Coordinates of C-alpha atoms and ligand atoms in Angstrom, one line a residue:
M12 CA -21.9 -12.8 -5.6
K13 CA -25.8 -12.0 -5.1
L14 CA -26.8 -9.6 -3.9
S15 CA -30.1 -11.0 -2.4
S16 CA -28.3 -12.5 0.0
G17 CA -24.8 -11.3 0.7
F18 CA -23.9 -8.8 3.5
W19 CA -23.2 -5.7 1.6
Q20 CA -24.2 -2.1 3.0
T21 CA -23.2 1.3 1.0
Y22 CA -23.5 4.7 3.1
K23 CA -24.8 8.1 2.1
E24 CA -22.3 9.8 4.7
S25 CA -18.8 9.8 4.7
P26 CA -17.8 9.4 8.0
Q27 CA -16.6 12.4 10.7
D28 CA -13.1 11.6 10.9
A29 CA -12.5 10.7 6.9
E30 CA -10.3 13.3 5.4
I31 CA -9.3 11.9 2.5
I32 CA -11.6 10.4 -0.2
S33 CA -10.0 6.7 -0.6
H34 CA -11.1 6.7 2.9
K35 CA -14.4 7.8 2.6
L36 CA -15.1 5.7 -0.3
M37 CA -14.3 2.6 1.7
V38 CA -16.3 3.1 3.7
R39 CA -19.3 4.2 2.1
A40 CA -19.0 1.8 -0.8
G41 CA -18.8 -0.9 2.3
L42 CA -15.2 -1.9 1.7
I43 CA -14.2 -2.0 5.6
M44 CA -15.7 -1.1 8.1
K45 CA -13.6 1.0 11.1
S46 CA -13.4 -1.7 14.9
S47 CA -11.8 1.2 16.8
S48 CA -9.0 4.1 16.2
G49 CA -6.6 2.5 13.4
L50 CA -8.3 -0.7 13.4
Y51 CA -10.5 -1.8 10.6
H52 CA -12.6 -4.7 9.7
Y53 CA -12.4 -5.9 5.9
L54 CA -15.7 -6.2 4.3
P55 CA -16.1 -9.2 2.0
M56 CA -16.0 -6.8 -0.4
G57 CA -12.8 -5.0 0.8
L58 CA -11.2 -8.3 1.1
R59 CA -11.3 -9.3 -2.5
S60 CA -9.8 -6.1 -3.6
I61 CA -6.9 -6.7 -0.4
K62 CA -6.6 -10.6 -1.8
K63 CA -6.4 -9.3 -5.3
V64 CA -3.6 -7.4 -4.4
E65 CA -2.2 -9.7 -2.3
Q66 CA -2.2 -12.1 -4.7
I67 CA -0.2 -9.8 -7.7
V68 CA 2.4 -9.7 -5.1
R69 CA 2.4 -12.9 -4.2
E70 CA 2.9 -14.3 -7.7
E71 CA 5.8 -11.7 -9.0
H72 CA 8.1 -12.8 -5.6
N73 CA 7.4 -16.4 -6.5
K74 CA 8.1 -15.6 -10.5
E75 CA 11.7 -14.2 -8.6
G76 CA 12.3 -17.7 -7.2
F77 CA 11.4 -15.9 -3.8
F78 CA 10.2 -18.3 -1.2
E79 CA 7.1 -17.9 0.8
L80 CA 6.9 -18.4 4.5
T81 CA 4.3 -16.7 7.2
M82 CA 6.2 -16.0 10.7
T83 CA 4.3 -14.9 14.0
M84 CA 2.6 -12.3 14.7
V85 CA 3.4 -12.6 18.1
T86 CA 6.8 -11.8 18.9
P87 CA 9.1 -13.0 22.0
G88 CA 10.3 -9.6 23.3
E89 CA 14.2 -11.8 24.1
L90 CA 15.1 -11.3 20.1
W91 CA 14.1 -7.4 20.0
K92 CA 16.6 -7.0 23.1
E93 CA 19.7 -8.5 21.3
T94 CA 19.2 -5.9 18.9
K95 CA 18.2 -3.5 21.9
R96 CA 15.7 -2.3 19.5
W97 CA 13.0 -3.4 22.3
D98 CA 13.7 0.0 23.4
K99 CA 14.6 1.8 20.6
M100 CA 11.3 2.1 18.7
G101 CA 9.5 2.8 21.9
D102 CA 6.1 3.5 22.0
L103 CA 5.5 2.2 18.1
I104 CA 5.8 -1.3 19.8
L105 CA 2.8 -3.0 21.3
K106 CA 4.5 -5.0 23.7
F107 CA 2.5 -7.4 27.2
K108 CA 3.5 -10.2 28.8
D109 CA 1.9 -13.8 29.1
K110 CA 1.0 -15.5 32.2
G111 CA 4.7 -16.4 32.8
G112 CA 5.4 -12.9 33.4
K113 CA 8.0 -13.6 30.0
D114 CA 8.0 -10.2 27.2
L115 CA 6.2 -10.2 23.6
C116 CA 5.1 -8.0 21.2
L117 CA 2.5 -7.5 18.7
S118 CA 5.0 -7.1 15.5
P119 CA 5.7 -4.0 13.3
T120 CA 7.7 -5.7 11.7
N121 CA 9.7 -8.9 11.5
E122 CA 13.7 -9.0 10.6
E123 CA 14.3 -9.9 14.4
S124 CA 12.4 -13.2 13.6
V125 CA 13.6 -13.9 10.5
V126 CA 17.3 -13.7 11.4
D127 CA 16.7 -16.2 14.3
I128 CA 15.3 -18.3 12.2
F129 CA 18.3 -17.7 9.0
R130 CA 20.6 -18.5 11.6
R131 CA 18.7 -22.4 13.2
T132 CA 18.1 -22.6 9.1
V133 CA 21.5 -21.3 7.1
K134 CA 24.7 -22.6 7.4
S135 CA 26.9 -22.7 4.8
Y136 CA 27.2 -20.2 2.0
K137 CA 26.3 -22.5 -1.2
Q138 CA 22.9 -21.8 0.6
L139 CA 23.2 -18.2 -0.2
P140 CA 21.2 -15.9 -2.1
I141 CA 18.1 -16.5 -0.2
G142 CA 15.2 -14.3 -0.4
V143 CA 11.8 -15.0 1.6
Y144 CA 8.8 -12.7 2.1
Q145 CA 5.5 -12.9 3.7
I146 CA 2.0 -11.5 3.5
N147 CA 0.5 -10.7 7.2
T148 CA -1.0 -8.8 9.6
K149 CA 1.8 -5.9 11.7
Y150 CA 0.6 -4.0 14.0
R151 CA 2.4 -0.6 15.0
D152 CA 1.0 1.6 17.8
E153 CA 0.5 4.8 15.9
I154 CA 1.1 8.0 17.3
R155 CA -1.7 9.2 14.7
P156 CA -4.0 6.5 13.3
R157 CA -5.3 8.3 9.7
Y158 CA -6.7 8.0 6.6
G159 CA -7.9 5.0 7.1
L160 CA -5.8 1.9 5.6
M161 CA -3.7 5.1 4.9
R162 CA -2.0 5.0 7.8
C163 CA -3.7 1.9 11.3
R164 CA -2.4 0.3 13.4
E165 CA -3.3 -3.0 12.8
F166 CA -2.6 -3.6 9.0
I167 CA -1.3 -6.2 5.9
M168 CA 2.0 -5.8 5.0
K169 CA 3.8 -7.7 2.6
D170 CA 7.5 -7.7 3.9
A171 CA 10.9 -9.4 2.3
Y172 CA 14.1 -10.2 3.9
S173 CA 17.4 -11.2 1.8
F174 CA 20.4 -12.8 2.8
V175 CA 23.3 -12.6 0.5
L176 CA 27.5 -12.1 0.9
G177 CA 29.0 -9.3 -0.4
E178 CA 28.5 -6.2 -2.3
K179 CA 27.4 -7.2 -5.4
A180 CA 24.9 -10.3 -4.7
Q181 CA 23.6 -7.3 -2.2
D182 CA 23.3 -4.8 -5.1
D183 CA 22.1 -7.7 -7.6
I184 CA 19.0 -9.8 -5.3
Y185 CA 18.5 -5.3 -4.4
Q186 CA 18.0 -4.9 -8.1
R187 CA 15.8 -8.0 -8.5
F188 CA 13.7 -6.9 -6.2
Y189 CA 13.5 -3.3 -7.4
D190 CA 12.3 -5.0 -10.7
V191 CA 9.1 -7.2 -8.7
Y192 CA 8.5 -3.6 -7.1
N193 CA 7.7 -2.1 -11.0
R194 CA 6.0 -5.4 -11.7
I195 CA 3.6 -5.2 -8.8
F196 CA 2.5 -1.7 -8.8
S197 CA 2.1 -2.0 -12.5
R198 CA -0.1 -4.4 -12.7
M199 CA -2.3 -2.3 -10.7
K200 CA -1.9 0.3 -13.3
L201 CA -1.1 2.7 -10.6
H202 CA 1.7 5.7 -11.6
F203 CA 3.9 5.4 -9.0
I204 CA 7.7 6.4 -8.6
P205 CA 10.3 5.2 -7.2
V206 CA 12.4 7.7 -5.2
E207 CA 15.9 7.9 -3.6
A208 CA 15.0 7.4 0.5
D209 CA 16.6 8.1 3.3
A210 CA 17.9 5.5 5.2
G211 CA 17.8 6.0 9.0
N212 CA 20.5 5.1 11.2
I213 CA 20.6 1.7 9.4
G214 CA 22.3 0.7 6.2
S215 CA 25.7 2.5 5.8
T216 CA 25.4 5.4 4.0
Q217 CA 25.8 3.9 0.6
S218 CA 23.8 1.6 0.5
K219 CA 20.7 1.4 -0.9
N220 CA 16.8 3.2 -0.6
H221 CA 14.1 3.2 -2.6
E222 CA 10.5 4.2 -2.1
F223 CA 7.6 3.4 -4.2
Q224 CA 5.9 6.7 -4.2
V225 CA 2.3 6.3 -5.5
L226 CA 1.5 10.3 -6.7
A227 CA -1.5 12.1 -5.2
D228 CA -2.2 15.0 -3.3
S229 CA -2.9 13.3 -0.5
G230 CA 0.0 11.6 0.1
E231 CA 1.6 12.8 3.2
D232 CA 4.9 12.8 1.6
E233 CA 6.7 15.2 -0.5
I234 CA 9.0 13.8 -3.6
A235 CA 11.2 15.5 -5.3
F236 CA 11.9 14.5 -9.8
C237 CA 12.8 16.0 -12.7
E238 CA 10.6 15.1 -15.3
T239 CA 12.3 13.8 -17.5
G240 CA 12.8 10.5 -14.9
T241 CA 16.5 11.2 -14.3
Y242 CA 16.0 12.2 -10.5
A243 CA 13.8 10.9 -7.3
A244 CA 13.8 11.6 -4.6
N245 CA 12.1 11.6 -1.6
L246 CA 12.2 15.4 0.0
E247 CA 13.9 14.2 3.1
K248 CA 16.7 12.6 1.1
A249 CA 16.9 14.9 -1.4
E250 CA 19.5 16.9 -2.5
T251 CA 19.6 19.3 -5.3
K252 CA 20.8 22.5 -5.8
R253 CA 19.8 26.0 -5.1
G254 CA 18.6 28.0 -8.7
D255 CA 21.4 30.3 -9.2
I256 CA 21.3 32.9 -6.5
P257 CA 23.2 36.5 -7.0
F258 CA 24.6 36.9 -4.0
H259 CA 26.2 39.3 -2.6
Q260 CA 29.7 39.8 -3.1
T261 CA 31.6 42.4 -1.5
D262 CA 35.0 43.0 0.7
A263 CA 32.5 45.8 2.8
K264 CA 33.5 45.6 6.8
L265 CA 31.6 43.8 9.1
E266 CA 28.9 46.8 10.7
K267 CA 26.6 46.8 13.1
V268 CA 22.8 48.1 13.6
S269 CA 20.3 48.4 15.6
T270 CA 17.4 46.6 14.0
P271 CA 15.1 47.4 17.2
G272 CA 12.2 44.2 17.6
I273 CA 12.9 42.8 14.9
S274 CA 13.0 38.8 14.7
S275 CA 11.8 37.4 11.7
I276 CA 13.8 37.3 8.5
R277 CA 10.9 39.0 6.9
D278 CA 10.9 42.1 9.0
L279 CA 15.2 42.0 9.1
C280 CA 14.6 41.9 5.0
H281 CA 12.0 44.7 4.8
F282 CA 13.8 47.2 7.3
L283 CA 17.1 46.7 6.0
D284 CA 16.2 46.7 2.3
A285 CA 17.6 43.1 1.5
P286 CA 16.5 39.9 -0.4
P287 CA 15.7 36.3 2.1
Y288 CA 19.0 35.4 0.5
H289 CA 21.5 37.9 1.5
T290 CA 20.6 36.3 5.2
L291 CA 21.0 33.4 6.8
K292 CA 18.2 32.4 8.9
A293 CA 20.2 30.5 12.8
M294 CA 18.4 27.5 14.3
I295 CA 19.9 26.2 17.2
Y296 CA 19.1 22.5 18.5
T297 CA 19.4 20.0 20.4
A298 CA 20.4 16.3 19.4
V299 CA 20.1 13.0 21.5
I300 CA 23.0 10.5 21.2
G301 CA 22.8 7.6 23.5
K302 CA 22.0 9.3 26.3
K303 CA 24.1 12.7 26.5
E304 CA 22.7 16.0 24.5
K305 CA 23.8 18.7 22.2
H306 CA 23.9 21.4 20.9
V307 CA 24.0 22.9 16.8
A308 CA 23.7 26.3 15.3
A309 CA 22.6 25.9 11.7
F310 CA 23.0 28.8 9.5
L311 CA 20.7 28.4 6.4
L312 CA 19.9 31.0 3.4
G313 CA 17.7 33.3 4.6
D314 CA 14.5 30.9 2.6
D315 CA 15.5 27.9 3.0
T316 CA 14.2 25.3 5.8
L317 CA 15.9 23.3 7.6
N318 CA 15.3 19.0 6.7
E319 CA 16.3 18.0 10.1
I320 CA 17.0 14.5 8.9
K321 CA 19.8 15.9 7.2
L322 CA 20.7 17.3 10.7
K323 CA 20.2 14.4 12.5
N324 CA 21.7 11.5 10.3
H325 CA 25.0 14.2 10.1
L326 CA 25.3 14.4 13.7
D327 CA 24.6 10.4 14.0
A328 CA 21.6 11.2 15.8
D329 CA 18.6 9.3 18.1
H330 CA 16.6 11.6 17.8
I331 CA 16.3 16.3 17.3
F332 CA 14.8 18.7 18.3
P333 CA 14.8 22.8 18.7
S334 CA 16.3 23.9 21.0
T335 CA 13.9 25.2 24.0
H336 CA 14.3 28.9 24.7
Q337 CA 15.6 27.7 28.4
T338 CA 18.2 25.7 27.0
I339 CA 19.2 28.1 24.7
Q340 CA 19.0 31.1 27.6
E341 CA 21.0 27.9 29.8
L342 CA 24.1 28.6 26.8
G343 CA 24.0 32.4 27.0
I344 CA 22.4 33.0 23.8
P345 CA 19.9 35.8 23.7
T346 CA 17.0 34.5 21.5
G347 CA 15.8 37.0 18.9
S348 CA 18.7 38.3 16.3
I349 CA 21.0 34.9 17.0
G350 CA 24.4 34.9 14.4
P351 CA 27.4 32.7 14.0
M352 CA 28.9 35.0 16.2
G353 CA 29.2 35.3 19.3
M354 CA 28.4 31.7 19.9
P355 CA 29.4 29.7 22.8
D356 CA 32.6 28.1 23.0
G357 CA 32.5 24.7 21.9
M358 CA 29.3 25.2 20.6
P359 CA 29.6 23.5 16.8
V360 CA 28.2 25.9 13.7
I361 CA 26.9 23.9 10.3
F362 CA 26.5 26.0 7.6
D363 CA 24.2 24.8 5.0
A364 CA 26.6 23.6 1.9
A365 CA 23.8 25.8 -0.1
I366 CA 26.1 29.4 1.4
D367 CA 28.4 30.8 -0.4
L368 CA 31.3 31.2 1.8
K369 CA 32.3 34.7 0.2
A370 CA 29.1 36.5 -0.3
S371 CA 28.1 39.1 2.3
Y372 CA 25.1 38.4 4.2
I373 CA 23.4 39.9 6.9
V374 CA 23.7 37.5 10.4
G375 CA 21.8 38.2 13.5
A376 CA 24.3 40.0 16.4
T377 CA 23.8 37.4 18.8
E378 CA 22.6 40.2 20.7
K379 CA 19.2 42.1 21.7
D380 CA 17.6 44.5 18.3
H381 CA 21.4 44.0 16.5
H382 CA 22.6 42.4 14.0
Y383 CA 25.5 42.6 11.1
K384 CA 25.5 43.6 7.6
N385 CA 28.4 42.6 5.2
Y386 CA 29.7 38.8 7.4
I387 CA 31.4 37.3 5.3
P388 CA 31.8 33.5 6.4
E389 CA 35.3 32.6 5.9
R390 CA 36.7 36.3 6.5
D391 CA 34.4 36.6 9.8
S392 CA 34.4 33.3 11.4
R393 CA 38.1 32.6 11.5
D394 CA 37.8 32.9 15.2
P395 CA 38.6 29.0 16.3
S396 CA 35.5 29.2 18.5
H397 CA 33.7 30.2 15.7
R398 CA 35.1 26.9 13.1
F399 CA 32.6 25.2 11.4
E400 CA 30.9 23.0 9.4
C401 CA 29.5 22.7 5.8
V402 CA 26.9 20.2 5.4
D403 CA 23.7 20.3 3.5
L404 CA 21.2 20.4 5.9
R405 CA 18.7 22.3 3.5
K406 CA 15.4 21.1 2.1
A407 CA 14.9 20.7 -1.3
K408 CA 12.5 22.8 -2.9
A409 CA 10.6 22.8 -6.4
G410 CA 12.2 25.3 -8.8
D411 CA 16.0 24.1 -7.3
I412 CA 18.3 21.9 -10.0
S413 CA 19.0 18.5 -10.3
K414 CA 23.3 18.2 -9.3
E415 CA 23.2 15.2 -11.6
T416 CA 21.9 16.1 -13.7
G417 CA 21.5 19.9 -14.0
E418 CA 17.4 19.4 -14.7
K419 CA 14.4 21.4 -12.9
I420 CA 13.2 19.6 -9.9
V421 CA 8.9 18.8 -9.4
V422 CA 8.1 18.9 -6.5
K423 CA 4.6 16.5 -5.5
R424 CA 2.8 15.0 -3.2
G425 CA 3.1 10.5 -2.6
I426 CA 1.9 8.0 -0.7
E427 CA 4.5 5.4 0.4
V428 CA 3.3 1.6 -1.3
G429 CA 6.4 0.3 -0.4
H430 CA 9.6 0.6 0.6
I431 CA 13.2 -1.7 -0.2
F432 CA 16.0 -1.1 1.5
Q433 CA 19.6 -2.1 2.0
L434 CA 20.6 -3.0 5.9
G435 CA 24.3 -4.3 5.2
D436 CA 25.0 -6.9 8.2
H437 CA 23.5 -4.6 11.2
Y438 CA 21.0 -7.2 12.5
S439 CA 23.5 -10.2 10.8
K440 CA 26.2 -9.2 13.3
A441 CA 23.7 -7.8 16.0
M442 CA 22.0 -11.0 16.1
N443 CA 24.9 -13.6 15.7
A444 CA 23.6 -14.9 12.5
M445 CA 26.9 -16.2 10.2
V446 CA 27.4 -18.6 7.4
Q447 CA 30.9 -20.4 6.7
V448 CA 31.9 -19.1 3.4
R449 CA 34.8 -20.8 1.5
D450 CA 37.7 -20.7 3.5
G451 CA 35.9 -21.8 6.2
H452 CA 35.3 -18.9 8.4
W453 CA 32.7 -17.1 9.6
E454 CA 30.4 -14.3 8.2
A455 CA 27.6 -12.2 8.3
P456 CA 25.6 -12.2 5.8
L457 CA 24.3 -8.6 4.3
M458 CA 21.2 -7.9 4.5
G459 CA 18.3 -6.3 2.8
C460 CA 14.0 -5.9 3.7
Y461 CA 11.3 -5.3 0.9
G462 CA 8.0 -4.3 2.6
I463 CA 4.6 -3.2 0.5
G464 CA 1.6 -2.3 3.0
I465 CA -1.4 -4.1 1.6
G466 CA -4.1 -1.8 2.3
R467 CA -2.2 1.4 1.7
T468 CA -1.7 0.0 -1.8
V469 CA -6.1 -0.1 -2.1
A470 CA -6.5 3.6 -0.9
A471 CA -3.9 4.1 -2.9
C472 CA -4.8 2.6 -5.5
I473 CA -8.4 4.3 -5.2
E474 CA -6.8 8.1 -4.7
Q475 CA -6.0 7.8 -7.9
N476 CA -8.6 6.0 -9.6
H477 CA -12.0 8.1 -8.2
D478 CA -14.5 10.6 -9.9
D479 CA -17.4 12.1 -7.8
E480 CA -19.1 9.2 -7.8
G481 CA -17.3 6.8 -6.1
I482 CA -14.6 4.5 -7.0
I483 CA -13.1 3.8 -10.5
W484 CA -11.1 0.1 -10.4
P485 CA -8.3 -1.0 -12.5
G486 CA -9.9 -4.3 -13.7
A487 CA -6.4 -6.1 -11.6
I488 CA -7.7 -5.6 -7.9
A489 CA -11.2 -4.8 -8.9
P490 CA -12.9 -6.8 -5.9
Y491 CA -15.4 -8.5 -9.1
H492 CA -15.1 -7.6 -12.9
I493 CA -19.2 -6.7 -13.4
Y494 CA -21.8 -5.1 -11.4
F495 CA -24.6 -6.9 -13.3
G496 CA -28.7 -5.3 -12.7
I497 CA -31.4 -7.0 -14.5
I498 CA -34.4 -4.6 -13.7
S499 CA -37.7 -6.6 -14.6
K500 CA -40.1 -8.3 -13.0
N501 CA -40.4 -10.6 -15.9
E502 CA -39.7 -13.8 -14.6
E503 CA -38.4 -15.2 -18.4
L504 CA -35.9 -12.0 -18.9
R505 CA -34.9 -13.0 -14.3
S506 CA -33.9 -16.3 -15.8
L507 CA -32.6 -15.6 -18.7
G508 CA -30.4 -13.3 -16.2
A509 CA -30.0 -16.1 -14.1
K510 CA -28.6 -17.9 -16.9
L511 CA -26.3 -15.0 -18.2
Y512 CA -25.0 -15.1 -14.1
Q513 CA -23.9 -18.5 -14.8
K514 CA -22.1 -18.5 -18.5
L515 CA -20.4 -15.3 -17.4
W516 CA -18.7 -17.2 -13.9
E517 CA -18.1 -20.2 -15.7
A518 CA -15.8 -17.9 -18.0
G519 CA -14.2 -16.6 -15.3
L520 CA -16.0 -13.0 -14.8
E521 CA -16.3 -12.2 -11.9
T522 CA -19.7 -10.6 -11.4
V523 CA -22.5 -9.2 -9.1
L524 CA -25.3 -9.8 -9.0
D525 CA -28.0 -6.9 -8.4
D526 CA -30.8 -9.3 -7.8
R527 CA -32.0 -7.7 -5.0
G528 CA -35.5 -5.4 -7.4
L529 CA -34.1 -1.8 -6.3
G530 CA -34.9 1.1 -9.0
P531 CA -32.4 1.6 -11.2
G532 CA -31.7 4.3 -9.9
F533 CA -30.8 3.6 -6.8
M534 CA -29.0 0.3 -8.4
F535 CA -26.7 2.8 -10.6
K536 CA -25.9 5.1 -7.7
E537 CA -24.4 2.2 -5.7
S538 CA -22.9 0.9 -8.5
D539 CA -20.8 3.8 -9.5
L540 CA -20.4 4.3 -6.2
L541 CA -18.1 0.5 -5.7
G542 CA -16.5 1.5 -9.2
L543 CA -16.3 -2.1 -10.5
P544 CA -15.1 -1.5 -13.7
L545 CA -18.1 -2.6 -16.2
R546 CA -22.1 -2.3 -15.2
V547 CA -24.1 -5.0 -17.3
I548 CA -27.9 -4.3 -17.1
L549 CA -30.4 -6.5 -18.4
G550 CA -33.6 -4.2 -18.7
E551 CA -36.5 -5.0 -20.1
K552 CA -37.2 -1.8 -21.4
T553 CA -33.6 -2.5 -24.0
F554 CA -34.3 -6.3 -24.2
K555 CA -37.8 -5.7 -26.0
R556 CA -36.5 -2.9 -28.5
D557 CA -33.8 -4.7 -29.7
G558 CA -32.5 -7.6 -27.5
T559 CA -29.8 -6.7 -25.9
L560 CA -28.2 -5.9 -22.8
E561 CA -26.2 -2.4 -21.8
I562 CA -22.9 -2.6 -20.7
K563 CA -21.2 0.3 -19.7
I564 CA -17.6 1.3 -19.1
R565 CA -17.4 2.5 -15.7
R566 CA -14.1 5.3 -16.6
T567 CA -15.6 6.4 -19.7
G568 CA -19.3 6.6 -19.3
Q569 CA -19.0 4.6 -22.3
I570 CA -22.2 2.4 -23.2
L571 CA -22.4 -0.3 -25.5
N572 CA -25.1 -2.9 -26.9
V573 CA -24.6 -6.1 -26.8
A574 CA -26.6 -9.8 -27.9
P575 CA -26.9 -11.7 -25.1
D576 CA -25.1 -14.9 -27.0
Q577 CA -22.3 -12.1 -28.0
L578 CA -21.7 -11.0 -23.9
V579 CA -18.6 -13.2 -22.3
E580 CA -16.4 -12.2 -25.9
K581 CA -17.2 -8.5 -25.5
I582 CA -16.7 -8.0 -22.0
K583 CA -13.1 -10.5 -22.4
E584 CA -12.3 -8.3 -24.5
L585 CA -13.8 -4.9 -22.7
L586 CA -11.5 -5.5 -19.7
E587 CA -8.0 -6.5 -21.3
H588 CA -8.1 -2.5 -21.2
L589 CA -9.3 -1.9 -17.7
Ligands
ATP611 P1 5.6 5.3 7.3 O1 6.6 6.7 6.8 O2 4.7 5.5 6.5 O3 5.5 5.1 8.4 P2 7.8 3.8 7.0 O4 8.2 4.0 6.2 O5 7.6 3.1 8.6 O6 6.4 4.1 6.6 P3 7.5 0.7 6.8 O7 8.6 0.0 7.8 O8 8.7 0.6 4.7 O9 6.6 1.9 6.9 O10 6.5 -0.4 5.4 C1 6.8 -1.2 4.7 C2 5.2 -0.6 4.1 O11 4.7 -0.4 5.0 C3 5.6 1.2 4.1 O12 5.8 1.2 2.8 C4 3.9 0.9 3.5 O13 3.0 0.6 2.9 C5 3.4 0.7 4.4 N1 2.7 0.7 5.9 C6 3.9 1.6 7.3 N2 3.4 1.8 7.6 C7 1.9 1.9 7.5 C8 0.5 2.1 8.6 N3 0.4 2.7 9.8 N4 -0.7 1.7 8.0 C9 -0.8 0.6 6.6 N5 0.4 1.2 5.9 C10 1.8 1.5 7.1
MG612 MG1 9.3 2.9 4.9

């Protein structure tokens, strides 16, 4: 690419809506351009990186024997109705009608399409296992598109699907995808962790489910892990133990105390001089399950936080939300000091598993301005209307202990670049995609789905690889390898430059030639912003001095001088490590 005839423009200023560095740099370096909210054009420089990520993804899938196909981006509504996702996915799906009034949508994912292809193609167990994938555009009408390519509405996803018979085969193919993903993200030199993730409403509780998280402070997810790599989970899913807590053990009698005007745990602890883990906090939630609503009271140690996903999964609810003030009043619960005693008859009471049921707590008296001291769940909840369950509901936090290894848990932010997921027979059954097994019976195959956000991966890579001047591409996905600038008006030197440029390309070294005749200052600034792994300068001063060109390694800032006839070899050698 010659910049003189190129289609490349950089910007000094970051776009106003850019909050994170990858968004700022991708726009400033002329990789992407916003078309509208959550919609981005991939400009030539950005598209090259995207294509490189796609190619790595493609190669690793092909190596493993998975087949590439392309499904239509527009899918008929009738397929989505078979799995009931037409309604379930709500307004995330962009729906429309064709001239004939037929329902259509832009695919947010493609389980329905792939199952439809499968059921029209595969009839016998002999054709299994099958793994197919595509790399194409998805559309999700995200509520809050932001962060550039990180969370947009239109984006490129690699989505793969597997079909097998039997749990063992399901685990085997899952492991193959797990390995493929590790290879893909390692090739891009990303610092990533596969973490256990929440399976949501699909798949059984045993089903495997991992997200591939790229560590970055700007990440939208929080992940809990042990530094030794023995345990890692999305915070939504993480099941950990609290570090040792000195619970309050007493058999003192339940005692009602007046707590005028106190409604927060903080004030309560201050007022009664108790640590927060000697109190229980109450959360009243409404769960929507199908067309029904159910209200529950959840109790946690005073300094723990409710993990809504755990509660939602426990209740098998479509969604949950904190009950409104009005609902709480209608349930007859006085707000302000809600406790496990005095909950309305029949209302489920759930204690978080971190609560020692034999210990004593300060709890709301479910009466305005009053609390109980010495409430012992096991002793004081015997009344049948106070029957309770004990469930892990708390959000894991730093300093917790891994249940498996006893090691300390660290919490960091991550960007979910990939997600692999066992789906069981949920979709194959719903869409009646059956295969004939050995004994002649028909059985629904078990499925898996496996996604990678291509654009998000590029953005995540920039989050991990940049400095104050701009991007620092890892060689594997840089738009080009070399930024080659000629600083001279001398015809002889310019023609040497043109020859070297030719030679670099012939050697397979992807080179951008800055032949715009700009001053060195401007050229260096743009080259640093774009962040190709190597910058090569053919400058009159240096060349006249000792007949060399200057190579600068973008990541380290190191400068090397090489003679023209050694340029290709030197660059090849350097790129092996970049
Ligand atoms: P998120 O939790 O971030 O909304 P998701 O879990 O809904 O993502 P999946 O359905 O697992 O996403 O999609 C597979 C991959 O596609 C994700 O791991 C992510 O890399 C990418 N992806 C999902 N939504 C977006 C989006 N709005 N913009 C860019 N990439 C996305
Ligand atoms: Mg996901």
